[in-house]
Amino acid sequence: MSFNEVASNKVNSVNYTQYTVWELPVRLFHWINVVSVLGLIFVACIMMFKAELGITGLEAKIAIKQVHIVMGYVFAINLLMRIVWGFVGNQYALWKNIIPGKGFTAILKSYMGSIKNGKPQTYLGHNPLGRLAVTAMITLMLALLISGLTRAATDVYYPPFGGAVVSYIAAEGVNPDSLKPYDKTGTNPEKRAHVKVLKDLAGEIHEIAAFTLMFIILLHIVVVVRSEVKEESGLVSAMFSGKKRLKDKPEDVLE
Ligand code: HEM
């Protein structure tokens, strides 16, 4: 029995083995991420359709951004903790086992072949397609984190980089702390133009990453639901309990 096999039992005369796969930090990350991303998308929609929603006035516009940014901090801290866990967690949490590297093409080919044959290989952690999806989602979320924090700093002077922005654009002899978002008073026009280039670039990256992420999240949900319905894989309950029950021997179990 391997270190992560917990129990073996019979259900409907089929032998199932139960494994502990997702550790608590991974499960916490997943559900905090779901809630924060949904919240961020919801507030982003309000920002995008504020005119249609009858939201006018600078104060209201800035207040909505502030809500999005505070939610963004929760999202960012959670994501950074998961990135660290990917270096210290169990084998299913490690980036070296998730991000495609040497030998991945052969693993993917073998998995796609098994699907074509109608006998999909069983994986305890992410299957090869799941590894691609997770890599894409984490990359896009990192892009959202970096571009979001850049936009928060250059647009409304929010931490952690807002202090550096106001120090840079403050005109000579002006206290940077006295600068206000969307108010040119006390700023150096040339330096403000430099910051605008960065702000516009961050805005472009942020929007492209947001819409691409939403598309991949939809795909991710469709694949998980399909696997639950067709293969009774128990993927969703495993993200709550951390445990998976399998009848076939998985490809990625350590002996
Ligand atoms: C899954 C994560 C995220 C998604 C899906 C998302 C989505 C979006 C979208 C669609 C917009 C455009 C709204 C518009 O055009 O008016 C936006 C704007 C913005 N986001 Fe995010 N965002 C995410 C994370 C973050 C993070 C982590 C931060 C920083 C803490 C952040 C800060 C901002 C800021 C400051 C804006 C304002 C842009 C502006 O109108 O000037 N976002 N976000």
PDB file of C-alpha atoms and ligand atoms in Angstrom:
ATOM      1  CA  MET A   1       0.000   0.000   0.000  1.00  0.00           C
ATOM      2  CA  SER A   2       1.384   3.429  -0.945  1.00  0.00           C
ATOM      3  CA  PHE A   3       1.745   6.292   1.553  1.00  0.00           C
ATOM      4  CA  ASN A   4      -1.380   8.029   0.319  1.00  0.00           C
ATOM      5  CA  GLU A   5      -3.729   5.078   0.055  1.00  0.00           C
ATOM      6  CA  VAL A   6      -6.062   5.248   3.014  1.00  0.00           C
ATOM      7  CA  ALA A   7      -8.581   2.493   2.687  1.00  0.00           C
ATOM      8  CA  SER A   8      -9.850  -0.174   0.380  1.00  0.00           C
ATOM      9  CA  ASN A   9     -13.508  -1.194   0.457  1.00  0.00           C
ATOM     10  CA  LYS A  10     -16.202  -2.879  -1.631  1.00  0.00           C
ATOM     11  CA  VAL A  11     -19.113  -0.902  -3.054  1.00  0.00           C
ATOM     12  CA  ASN A  12     -21.585  -2.802  -5.288  1.00  0.00           C
ATOM     13  CA  SER A  13     -19.040  -5.655  -5.436  1.00  0.00           C
ATOM     14  CA  VAL A  14     -16.405  -3.355  -7.034  1.00  0.00           C
ATOM     15  CA  ASN A  15     -13.143  -2.792  -5.179  1.00  0.00           C
ATOM     16  CA  TYR A  16     -12.527   0.900  -4.541  1.00  0.00           C
ATOM     17  CA  THR A  17      -9.375   2.341  -3.046  1.00  0.00           C
ATOM     18  CA  GLN A  18      -9.520   5.661  -1.269  1.00  0.00           C
ATOM     19  CA  TYR A  19      -6.632   8.120  -1.585  1.00  0.00           C
ATOM     20  CA  THR A  20      -5.904  11.469   0.020  1.00  0.00           C
ATOM     21  CA  VAL A  21      -5.122  13.800  -2.861  1.00  0.00           C
ATOM     22  CA  TRP A  22      -5.897  17.473  -2.205  1.00  0.00           C
ATOM     23  CA  GLU A  23      -4.374  18.827   1.008  1.00  0.00           C
ATOM     24  CA  LEU A  24      -6.164  21.477   3.082  1.00  0.00           C
ATOM     25  CA  PRO A  25      -4.126  24.443   1.686  1.00  0.00           C
ATOM     26  CA  VAL A  26      -4.997  23.384  -1.894  1.00  0.00           C
ATOM     27  CA  ARG A  27      -8.710  23.008  -1.073  1.00  0.00           C
ATOM     28  CA  LEU A  28      -8.784  26.341   0.764  1.00  0.00           C
ATOM     29  CA  PHE A  29      -7.024  28.022  -2.159  1.00  0.00           C
ATOM     30  CA  HIS A  30      -9.513  26.560  -4.620  1.00  0.00           C
ATOM     31  CA  TRP A  31     -12.679  27.726  -2.857  1.00  0.00           C
ATOM     32  CA  ILE A  32     -11.318  31.146  -1.799  1.00  0.00           C
ATOM     33  CA  ASN A  33     -10.242  31.564  -5.424  1.00  0.00           C
ATOM     34  CA  VAL A  34     -13.707  30.636  -6.722  1.00  0.00           C
ATOM     35  CA  VAL A  35     -15.407  33.150  -4.409  1.00  0.00           C
ATOM     36  CA  SER A  36     -12.897  35.974  -5.025  1.00  0.00           C
ATOM     37  CA  VAL A  37     -12.831  35.514  -8.817  1.00  0.00           C
ATOM     38  CA  LEU A  38     -16.661  35.491  -8.977  1.00  0.00           C
ATOM     39  CA  GLY A  39     -16.731  38.632  -6.807  1.00  0.00           C
ATOM     40  CA  LEU A  40     -14.076  40.330  -8.958  1.00  0.00           C
ATOM     41  CA  ILE A  41     -15.980  39.484 -12.154  1.00  0.00           C
ATOM     42  CA  PHE A  42     -19.232  40.768 -10.629  1.00  0.00           C
ATOM     43  CA  VAL A  43     -17.677  44.120  -9.620  1.00  0.00           C
ATOM     44  CA  ALA A  44     -15.802  44.337 -12.958  1.00  0.00           C
ATOM     45  CA  CYS A  45     -19.184  44.001 -14.739  1.00  0.00           C
ATOM     46  CA  ILE A  46     -20.538  46.891 -12.646  1.00  0.00           C
ATOM     47  CA  MET A  47     -17.462  48.944 -13.690  1.00  0.00           C
ATOM     48  CA  MET A  48     -17.926  48.089 -17.362  1.00  0.00           C
ATOM     49  CA  PHE A  49     -21.668  48.831 -17.419  1.00  0.00           C
ATOM     50  CA  LYS A  50     -21.736  51.715 -14.935  1.00  0.00           C
ATOM     51  CA  ALA A  51     -23.282  54.114 -17.460  1.00  0.00           C
ATOM     52  CA  GLU A  52     -26.077  51.637 -18.261  1.00  0.00           C
ATOM     53  CA  LEU A  53     -26.591  51.108 -14.514  1.00  0.00           C
ATOM     54  CA  GLY A  54     -26.957  54.863 -14.041  1.00  0.00           C
ATOM     55  CA  ILE A  55     -23.782  55.158 -11.970  1.00  0.00           C
ATOM     56  CA  THR A  56     -22.293  58.588 -12.641  1.00  0.00           C
ATOM     57  CA  GLY A  57     -19.910  60.833 -10.767  1.00  0.00           C
ATOM     58  CA  LEU A  58     -16.261  60.446  -9.970  1.00  0.00           C
ATOM     59  CA  GLU A  59     -16.688  59.446  -6.336  1.00  0.00           C
ATOM     60  CA  ALA A  60     -18.956  56.505  -7.164  1.00  0.00           C
ATOM     61  CA  LYS A  61     -16.602  55.420  -9.979  1.00  0.00           C
ATOM     62  CA  ILE A  62     -13.601  55.428  -7.623  1.00  0.00           C
ATOM     63  CA  ALA A  63     -15.561  53.696  -4.834  1.00  0.00           C
ATOM     64  CA  ILE A  64     -16.422  50.745  -7.122  1.00  0.00           C
ATOM     65  CA  LYS A  65     -12.782  50.466  -8.173  1.00  0.00           C
ATOM     66  CA  GLN A  66     -11.783  50.401  -4.499  1.00  0.00           C
ATOM     67  CA  VAL A  67     -14.135  47.453  -3.849  1.00  0.00           C
ATOM     68  CA  HIS A  68     -12.621  45.609  -6.841  1.00  0.00           C
ATOM     69  CA  ILE A  69      -9.096  46.355  -5.577  1.00  0.00           C
ATOM     70  CA  VAL A  70      -9.764  45.177  -1.991  1.00  0.00           C
ATOM     71  CA  MET A  71     -11.223  41.920  -3.398  1.00  0.00           C
ATOM     72  CA  GLY A  72      -8.126  41.808  -5.615  1.00  0.00           C
ATOM     73  CA  TYR A  73      -5.903  41.810  -2.507  1.00  0.00           C
ATOM     74  CA  VAL A  74      -7.685  38.708  -1.164  1.00  0.00           C
ATOM     75  CA  PHE A  75      -7.336  37.062  -4.592  1.00  0.00           C
ATOM     76  CA  ALA A  76      -3.645  38.064  -4.793  1.00  0.00           C
ATOM     77  CA  ILE A  77      -2.640  36.837  -1.306  1.00  0.00           C
ATOM     78  CA  ASN A  78      -4.497  33.554  -1.886  1.00  0.00           C
ATOM     79  CA  LEU A  79      -2.808  33.046  -5.273  1.00  0.00           C
ATOM     80  CA  LEU A  80       0.667  33.851  -3.903  1.00  0.00           C
ATOM     81  CA  MET A  81       0.160  31.344  -1.059  1.00  0.00           C
ATOM     82  CA  ARG A  82      -0.833  28.647  -3.573  1.00  0.00           C
ATOM     83  CA  ILE A  83       2.232  29.428  -5.672  1.00  0.00           C
ATOM     84  CA  VAL A  84       4.436  28.879  -2.599  1.00  0.00           C
ATOM     85  CA  TRP A  85       2.531  25.667  -1.718  1.00  0.00           C
ATOM     86  CA  GLY A  86       3.393  24.381  -5.190  1.00  0.00           C
ATOM     87  CA  PHE A  87       7.001  24.048  -3.977  1.00  0.00           C
ATOM     88  CA  VAL A  88       6.361  22.426  -0.589  1.00  0.00           C
ATOM     89  CA  GLY A  89       3.052  20.522  -0.843  1.00  0.00           C
ATOM     90  CA  ASN A  90       2.370  16.871  -1.688  1.00  0.00           C
ATOM     91  CA  GLN A  91       3.058  15.414  -5.154  1.00  0.00           C
ATOM     92  CA  TYR A  92      -0.355  16.485  -6.534  1.00  0.00           C
ATOM     93  CA  ALA A  93       0.205  20.126  -5.507  1.00  0.00           C
ATOM     94  CA  LEU A  94       3.727  20.512  -6.896  1.00  0.00           C
ATOM     95  CA  TRP A  95       4.265  22.736  -9.946  1.00  0.00           C
ATOM     96  CA  LYS A  96       6.878  20.319 -11.273  1.00  0.00           C
ATOM     97  CA  ASN A  97       4.094  17.735 -11.594  1.00  0.00           C
ATOM     98  CA  ILE A  98       1.545  20.181 -13.008  1.00  0.00           C
ATOM     99  CA  ILE A  99       3.327  22.579 -15.400  1.00  0.00           C
ATOM    100  CA  PRO A 100       4.115  20.659 -18.611  1.00  0.00           C
ATOM    101  CA  GLY A 101       7.821  19.906 -18.914  1.00  0.00           C
ATOM    102  CA  LYS A 102      10.088  17.185 -20.303  1.00  0.00           C
ATOM    103  CA  GLY A 103       8.161  14.121 -21.474  1.00  0.00           C
ATOM    104  CA  PHE A 104       4.761  15.845 -21.324  1.00  0.00           C
ATOM    105  CA  THR A 105       3.978  15.376 -25.038  1.00  0.00           C
ATOM    106  CA  ALA A 106       4.302  11.582 -24.698  1.00  0.00           C
ATOM    107  CA  ILE A 107       2.080  11.591 -21.560  1.00  0.00           C
ATOM    108  CA  LEU A 108      -0.533  13.712 -23.368  1.00  0.00           C
ATOM    109  CA  LYS A 109      -0.451  11.473 -26.473  1.00  0.00           C
ATOM    110  CA  SER A 110      -0.900   8.369 -24.343  1.00  0.00           C
ATOM    111  CA  TYR A 111      -3.825   9.989 -22.484  1.00  0.00           C
ATOM    112  CA  MET A 112      -5.517  11.172 -25.707  1.00  0.00           C
ATOM    113  CA  GLY A 113      -5.036   7.665 -27.153  1.00  0.00           C
ATOM    114  CA  SER A 114      -6.714   6.134 -24.096  1.00  0.00           C
ATOM    115  CA  ILE A 115      -9.690   8.488 -24.532  1.00  0.00           C
ATOM    116  CA  LYS A 116      -9.985   7.488 -28.213  1.00  0.00           C
ATOM    117  CA  ASN A 117      -9.984   3.810 -27.184  1.00  0.00           C
ATOM    118  CA  GLY A 118     -12.871   4.514 -24.823  1.00  0.00           C
ATOM    119  CA  LYS A 119     -10.807   3.605 -21.713  1.00  0.00           C
ATOM    120  CA  PRO A 120      -9.494   6.911 -20.344  1.00  0.00           C
ATOM    121  CA  GLN A 121      -6.454   6.547 -18.089  1.00  0.00           C
ATOM    122  CA  THR A 122      -7.168   7.327 -14.439  1.00  0.00           C
ATOM    123  CA  TYR A 123      -5.242  10.068 -12.646  1.00  0.00           C
ATOM    124  CA  LEU A 124      -5.368  10.963  -8.960  1.00  0.00           C
ATOM    125  CA  GLY A 125      -4.022  14.471  -9.497  1.00  0.00           C
ATOM    126  CA  HIS A 126      -4.712  16.425 -12.664  1.00  0.00           C
ATOM    127  CA  ASN A 127      -4.882  14.455 -15.908  1.00  0.00           C
ATOM    128  CA  PRO A 128      -2.704  15.852 -18.757  1.00  0.00           C
ATOM    129  CA  LEU A 129      -5.535  18.050 -20.108  1.00  0.00           C
ATOM    130  CA  GLY A 130      -6.198  19.284 -16.560  1.00  0.00           C
ATOM    131  CA  ARG A 131      -2.511  20.145 -16.222  1.00  0.00           C
ATOM    132  CA  LEU A 132      -2.758  22.333 -19.331  1.00  0.00           C
ATOM    133  CA  ALA A 133      -5.903  24.042 -18.022  1.00  0.00           C
ATOM    134  CA  VAL A 134      -4.418  24.666 -14.551  1.00  0.00           C
ATOM    135  CA  THR A 135      -1.195  26.055 -16.080  1.00  0.00           C
ATOM    136  CA  ALA A 136      -3.209  28.409 -18.310  1.00  0.00           C
ATOM    137  CA  MET A 137      -5.429  29.565 -15.416  1.00  0.00           C
ATOM    138  CA  ILE A 138      -2.520  30.187 -13.019  1.00  0.00           C
ATOM    139  CA  THR A 139      -0.604  32.102 -15.734  1.00  0.00           C
ATOM    140  CA  LEU A 140      -3.636  34.261 -16.543  1.00  0.00           C
ATOM    141  CA  MET A 141      -4.324  34.883 -12.852  1.00  0.00           C
ATOM    142  CA  LEU A 142      -0.700  35.967 -12.338  1.00  0.00           C
ATOM    143  CA  ALA A 143      -1.082  38.347 -15.299  1.00  0.00           C
ATOM    144  CA  LEU A 144      -4.302  39.693 -13.692  1.00  0.00           C
ATOM    145  CA  LEU A 145      -2.548  40.094 -10.354  1.00  0.00           C
ATOM    146  CA  ILE A 146       0.422  42.014 -11.798  1.00  0.00           C
ATOM    147  CA  SER A 147      -1.612  44.154 -14.221  1.00  0.00           C
ATOM    148  CA  GLY A 148      -4.312  44.731 -11.544  1.00  0.00           C
ATOM    149  CA  LEU A 149      -1.822  45.950  -8.945  1.00  0.00           C
ATOM    150  CA  THR A 150      -0.144  48.145 -11.604  1.00  0.00           C
ATOM    151  CA  ARG A 151      -3.512  49.592 -12.622  1.00  0.00           C
ATOM    152  CA  ALA A 152      -4.499  50.118  -8.949  1.00  0.00           C
ATOM    153  CA  ALA A 153      -1.253  52.044  -8.387  1.00  0.00           C
ATOM    154  CA  THR A 154      -1.305  54.130 -11.578  1.00  0.00           C
ATOM    155  CA  ASP A 155      -5.059  54.832 -11.625  1.00  0.00           C
ATOM    156  CA  VAL A 156      -6.017  55.469  -7.984  1.00  0.00           C
ATOM    157  CA  TYR A 157      -2.597  55.355  -6.255  1.00  0.00           C
ATOM    158  CA  TYR A 158      -3.388  52.229  -4.226  1.00  0.00           C
ATOM    159  CA  PRO A 159      -0.805  50.042  -2.416  1.00  0.00           C
ATOM    160  CA  PRO A 160       1.573  48.346  -2.735  1.00  0.00           C
ATOM    161  CA  PHE A 161       2.929  50.501  -5.618  1.00  0.00           C
ATOM    162  CA  GLY A 162       0.733  53.623  -5.377  1.00  0.00           C
ATOM    163  CA  GLY A 163       3.232  55.352  -3.059  1.00  0.00           C
ATOM    164  CA  ALA A 164       5.992  54.995  -5.656  1.00  0.00           C
ATOM    165  CA  VAL A 165       3.679  56.426  -8.368  1.00  0.00           C
ATOM    166  CA  VAL A 166       2.723  59.574  -6.395  1.00  0.00           C
ATOM    167  CA  SER A 167       6.370  60.141  -5.395  1.00  0.00           C
ATOM    168  CA  TYR A 168       7.308  59.966  -9.086  1.00  0.00           C
ATOM    169  CA  ILE A 169       4.601  62.253 -10.521  1.00  0.00           C
ATOM    170  CA  ALA A 170       4.515  64.884  -7.750  1.00  0.00           C
ATOM    171  CA  ALA A 171       5.757  68.255  -9.043  1.00  0.00           C
ATOM    172  CA  GLU A 172       8.808  69.736  -7.354  1.00  0.00           C
ATOM    173  CA  GLY A 173       8.086  70.942  -3.830  1.00  0.00           C
ATOM    174  CA  VAL A 174       4.698  69.172  -3.699  1.00  0.00           C
ATOM    175  CA  ASN A 175       3.993  66.618  -0.950  1.00  0.00           C
ATOM    176  CA  PRO A 176       3.174  63.316  -2.819  1.00  0.00           C
ATOM    177  CA  ASP A 177       0.609  62.425  -0.123  1.00  0.00           C
ATOM    178  CA  SER A 178      -1.471  65.440  -1.142  1.00  0.00           C
ATOM    179  CA  LEU A 179      -2.121  64.077  -4.676  1.00  0.00           C
ATOM    180  CA  LYS A 180      -5.614  62.852  -5.459  1.00  0.00           C
ATOM    181  CA  PRO A 181      -6.716  60.355  -8.149  1.00  0.00           C
ATOM    182  CA  TYR A 182      -8.189  61.970 -11.286  1.00  0.00           C
ATOM    183  CA  ASP A 183      -6.893  65.390 -10.186  1.00  0.00           C
ATOM    184  CA  LYS A 184      -3.885  66.890 -11.981  1.00  0.00           C
ATOM    185  CA  THR A 185      -3.154  69.431  -9.237  1.00  0.00           C
ATOM    186  CA  GLY A 186       0.461  69.274  -8.045  1.00  0.00           C
ATOM    187  CA  THR A 187       1.612  66.755 -10.679  1.00  0.00           C
ATOM    188  CA  ASN A 188       4.405  66.972 -13.249  1.00  0.00           C
ATOM    189  CA  PRO A 189       2.722  66.675 -16.729  1.00  0.00           C
ATOM    190  CA  GLU A 190       5.670  64.911 -18.354  1.00  0.00           C
ATOM    191  CA  LYS A 191       5.955  62.285 -15.627  1.00  0.00           C
ATOM    192  CA  ARG A 192       2.162  61.864 -15.590  1.00  0.00           C
ATOM    193  CA  ALA A 193       2.366  61.038 -19.310  1.00  0.00           C
ATOM    194  CA  HIS A 194       4.995  58.358 -18.577  1.00  0.00           C
ATOM    195  CA  VAL A 195       2.737  56.780 -15.962  1.00  0.00           C
ATOM    196  CA  LYS A 196      -0.208  56.902 -18.387  1.00  0.00           C
ATOM    197  CA  VAL A 197       1.688  54.664 -20.833  1.00  0.00           C
ATOM    198  CA  LEU A 198       2.104  52.064 -18.071  1.00  0.00           C
ATOM    199  CA  LYS A 199      -1.500  52.492 -16.918  1.00  0.00           C
ATOM    200  CA  ASP A 200      -2.874  51.958 -20.451  1.00  0.00           C
ATOM    201  CA  LEU A 201      -0.667  48.907 -21.027  1.00  0.00           C
ATOM    202  CA  ALA A 202      -1.728  47.389 -17.677  1.00  0.00           C
ATOM    203  CA  GLY A 203      -5.386  48.068 -18.571  1.00  0.00           C
ATOM    204  CA  GLU A 204      -5.047  46.271 -21.940  1.00  0.00           C
ATOM    205  CA  ILE A 205      -3.294  43.240 -20.414  1.00  0.00           C
ATOM    206  CA  HIS A 206      -5.826  43.142 -17.557  1.00  0.00           C
ATOM    207  CA  GLU A 207      -8.840  43.065 -19.866  1.00  0.00           C
ATOM    208  CA  ILE A 208      -7.404  40.483 -22.293  1.00  0.00           C
ATOM    209  CA  ALA A 209      -6.368  38.230 -19.364  1.00  0.00           C
ATOM    210  CA  ALA A 210      -9.792  38.665 -17.686  1.00  0.00           C
ATOM    211  CA  PHE A 211     -11.785  37.619 -20.758  1.00  0.00           C
ATOM    212  CA  THR A 212      -9.443  34.733 -21.606  1.00  0.00           C
ATOM    213  CA  LEU A 213      -9.631  33.513 -17.988  1.00  0.00           C
ATOM    214  CA  MET A 214     -13.446  33.669 -18.019  1.00  0.00           C
ATOM    215  CA  PHE A 215     -13.467  31.528 -21.175  1.00  0.00           C
ATOM    216  CA  ILE A 216     -11.095  28.912 -19.645  1.00  0.00           C
ATOM    217  CA  ILE A 217     -13.073  28.873 -16.376  1.00  0.00           C
ATOM    218  CA  LEU A 218     -16.229  28.081 -18.387  1.00  0.00           C
ATOM    219  CA  LEU A 219     -14.383  25.282 -20.202  1.00  0.00           C
ATOM    220  CA  HIS A 220     -13.037  23.986 -16.854  1.00  0.00           C
ATOM    221  CA  ILE A 221     -16.572  23.865 -15.392  1.00  0.00           C
ATOM    222  CA  VAL A 222     -17.990  22.106 -18.488  1.00  0.00           C
ATOM    223  CA  VAL A 223     -15.238  19.426 -18.371  1.00  0.00           C
ATOM    224  CA  VAL A 224     -15.642  18.847 -14.597  1.00  0.00           C
ATOM    225  CA  VAL A 225     -19.447  18.570 -14.833  1.00  0.00           C
ATOM    226  CA  ARG A 226     -19.168  16.219 -17.848  1.00  0.00           C
ATOM    227  CA  SER A 227     -16.699  14.021 -15.963  1.00  0.00           C
ATOM    228  CA  GLU A 228     -19.001  13.974 -12.894  1.00  0.00           C
ATOM    229  CA  VAL A 229     -22.044  12.988 -14.962  1.00  0.00           C
ATOM    230  CA  LYS A 230     -20.442  10.541 -17.431  1.00  0.00           C
ATOM    231  CA  GLU A 231     -17.709   8.962 -15.304  1.00  0.00           C
ATOM    232  CA  GLU A 232     -19.022   9.619 -11.766  1.00  0.00           C
ATOM    233  CA  SER A 233     -15.508  10.823 -11.009  1.00  0.00           C
ATOM    234  CA  GLY A 234     -16.330  12.606  -7.740  1.00  0.00           C
ATOM    235  CA  LEU A 235     -14.088  15.538  -8.683  1.00  0.00           C
ATOM    236  CA  VAL A 236     -16.231  18.156  -6.925  1.00  0.00           C
ATOM    237  CA  SER A 237     -16.591  16.262  -3.636  1.00  0.00           C
ATOM    238  CA  ALA A 238     -12.820  15.560  -3.710  1.00  0.00           C
ATOM    239  CA  MET A 239     -12.206  19.328  -3.693  1.00  0.00           C
ATOM    240  CA  PHE A 240     -14.155  19.453  -0.389  1.00  0.00           C
ATOM    241  CA  SER A 241     -12.932  16.259   1.314  1.00  0.00           C
ATOM    242  CA  GLY A 242      -9.515  16.000  -0.346  1.00  0.00           C
ATOM    243  CA  LYS A 243     -10.201  12.288  -0.967  1.00  0.00           C
ATOM    244  CA  LYS A 244     -10.763  10.315  -4.161  1.00  0.00           C
ATOM    245  CA  ARG A 245     -12.129   6.769  -4.537  1.00  0.00           C
ATOM    246  CA  LEU A 246     -10.923   4.853  -7.582  1.00  0.00           C
ATOM    247  CA  LYS A 247     -11.475   1.351  -8.875  1.00  0.00           C
ATOM    248  CA  ASP A 248      -8.667   1.449 -11.460  1.00  0.00           C
ATOM    249  CA  LYS A 249      -5.033   1.911 -10.526  1.00  0.00           C
ATOM    250  CA  PRO A 250      -4.097   5.537 -11.240  1.00  0.00           C
ATOM    251  CA  GLU A 251      -1.191   6.519 -13.499  1.00  0.00           C
ATOM    252  CA  ASP A 252       0.290   8.940 -10.974  1.00  0.00           C
ATOM    253  CA  VAL A 253       0.309   7.041  -7.659  1.00  0.00           C
ATOM    254  CA  LEU A 254       3.595   6.700  -5.779  1.00  0.00           C
ATOM    255  CA  GLU A 255       4.516   3.189  -4.695  1.00  0.00           C
TER     256      GLU A 255
HETATM  257  C1  HEM B   1      -9.688  37.030 -11.544  1.00  0.00           C
HETATM  258  C2  HEM B   1      -9.234  38.211 -11.265  1.00  0.00           C
HETATM  259  C3  HEM B   1      -9.710  39.477 -11.932  1.00  0.00           C
HETATM  260  C4  HEM B   1     -10.625  39.676 -12.917  1.00  0.00           C
HETATM  261  C5  HEM B   1     -11.450  38.636 -13.652  1.00  0.00           C
HETATM  262  C6  HEM B   1     -10.666  41.100 -13.179  1.00  0.00           C
HETATM  263  C7  HEM B   1     -11.443  41.712 -14.135  1.00  0.00           C
HETATM  264  C8  HEM B   1     -11.423  43.052 -14.455  1.00  0.00           C
HETATM  265  C9  HEM B   1     -12.074  43.666 -15.572  1.00  0.00           C
HETATM  266  C10 HEM B   1     -12.919  42.923 -16.632  1.00  0.00           C
HETATM  267  C11 HEM B   1     -11.821  44.998 -15.526  1.00  0.00           C
HETATM  268  C12 HEM B   1     -12.265  46.042 -16.555  1.00  0.00           C
HETATM  269  C13 HEM B   1     -13.340  46.907 -16.043  1.00  0.00           C
HETATM  270  C14 HEM B   1     -13.527  48.127 -16.955  1.00  0.00           C
HETATM  271  O1  HEM B   1     -13.162  48.087 -18.127  1.00  0.00           O
HETATM  272  O2  HEM B   1     -14.054  49.098 -16.463  1.00  0.00           O
HETATM  273  C15 HEM B   1     -11.006  45.249 -14.373  1.00  0.00           C
HETATM  274  C16 HEM B   1     -10.525  46.478 -13.956  1.00  0.00           C
HETATM  275  C17 HEM B   1      -9.667  46.695 -12.897  1.00  0.00           C
HETATM  276  N1  HEM B   1      -9.094  45.734 -12.101  1.00  0.00           N
HETATM  277 FE1  HEM B   1      -9.456  43.766 -12.193  1.00  0.00          FE
HETATM  278  N2  HEM B   1      -9.794  41.732 -12.342  1.00  0.00           N
HETATM  279  C18 HEM B   1      -9.178  40.769 -11.562  1.00  0.00           C
HETATM  280  C19 HEM B   1      -8.209  40.969 -10.602  1.00  0.00           C
HETATM  281  C20 HEM B   1      -7.726  42.192 -10.189  1.00  0.00           C
HETATM  282  C21 HEM B   1      -6.708  42.383  -9.175  1.00  0.00           C
HETATM  283  C22 HEM B   1      -5.964  41.266  -8.442  1.00  0.00           C
HETATM  284  C23 HEM B   1      -6.558  43.735  -9.032  1.00  0.00           C
HETATM  285  C24 HEM B   1      -5.636  44.476  -8.079  1.00  0.00           C
HETATM  286  C25 HEM B   1      -5.621  44.328  -6.814  1.00  0.00           C
HETATM  287  C26 HEM B   1      -7.427  44.376  -9.992  1.00  0.00           C
HETATM  288  C27 HEM B   1      -7.539  45.748 -10.188  1.00  0.00           C
HETATM  289  C28 HEM B   1      -8.286  46.367 -11.173  1.00  0.00           C
HETATM  290  C29 HEM B   1      -8.362  47.795 -11.377  1.00  0.00           C
HETATM  291  C30 HEM B   1      -7.629  48.869 -10.576  1.00  0.00           C
HETATM  292  C31 HEM B   1      -9.233  48.013 -12.445  1.00  0.00           C
HETATM  293  C32 HEM B   1      -9.683  49.381 -12.941  1.00  0.00           C
HETATM  294  C33 HEM B   1      -9.506  49.611 -14.349  1.00  0.00           C
HETATM  295  C34 HEM B   1     -10.031  50.981 -14.682  1.00  0.00           C
HETATM  296  O3  HEM B   1     -11.229  51.126 -14.935  1.00  0.00           O
HETATM  297  O4  HEM B   1      -9.234  51.883 -14.651  1.00  0.00           O
HETATM  298  N3  HEM B   1      -8.127  43.420 -10.677  1.00  0.00           N
HETATM  299  N4  HEM B   1     -10.754  44.036 -13.736  1.00  0.00           N
END
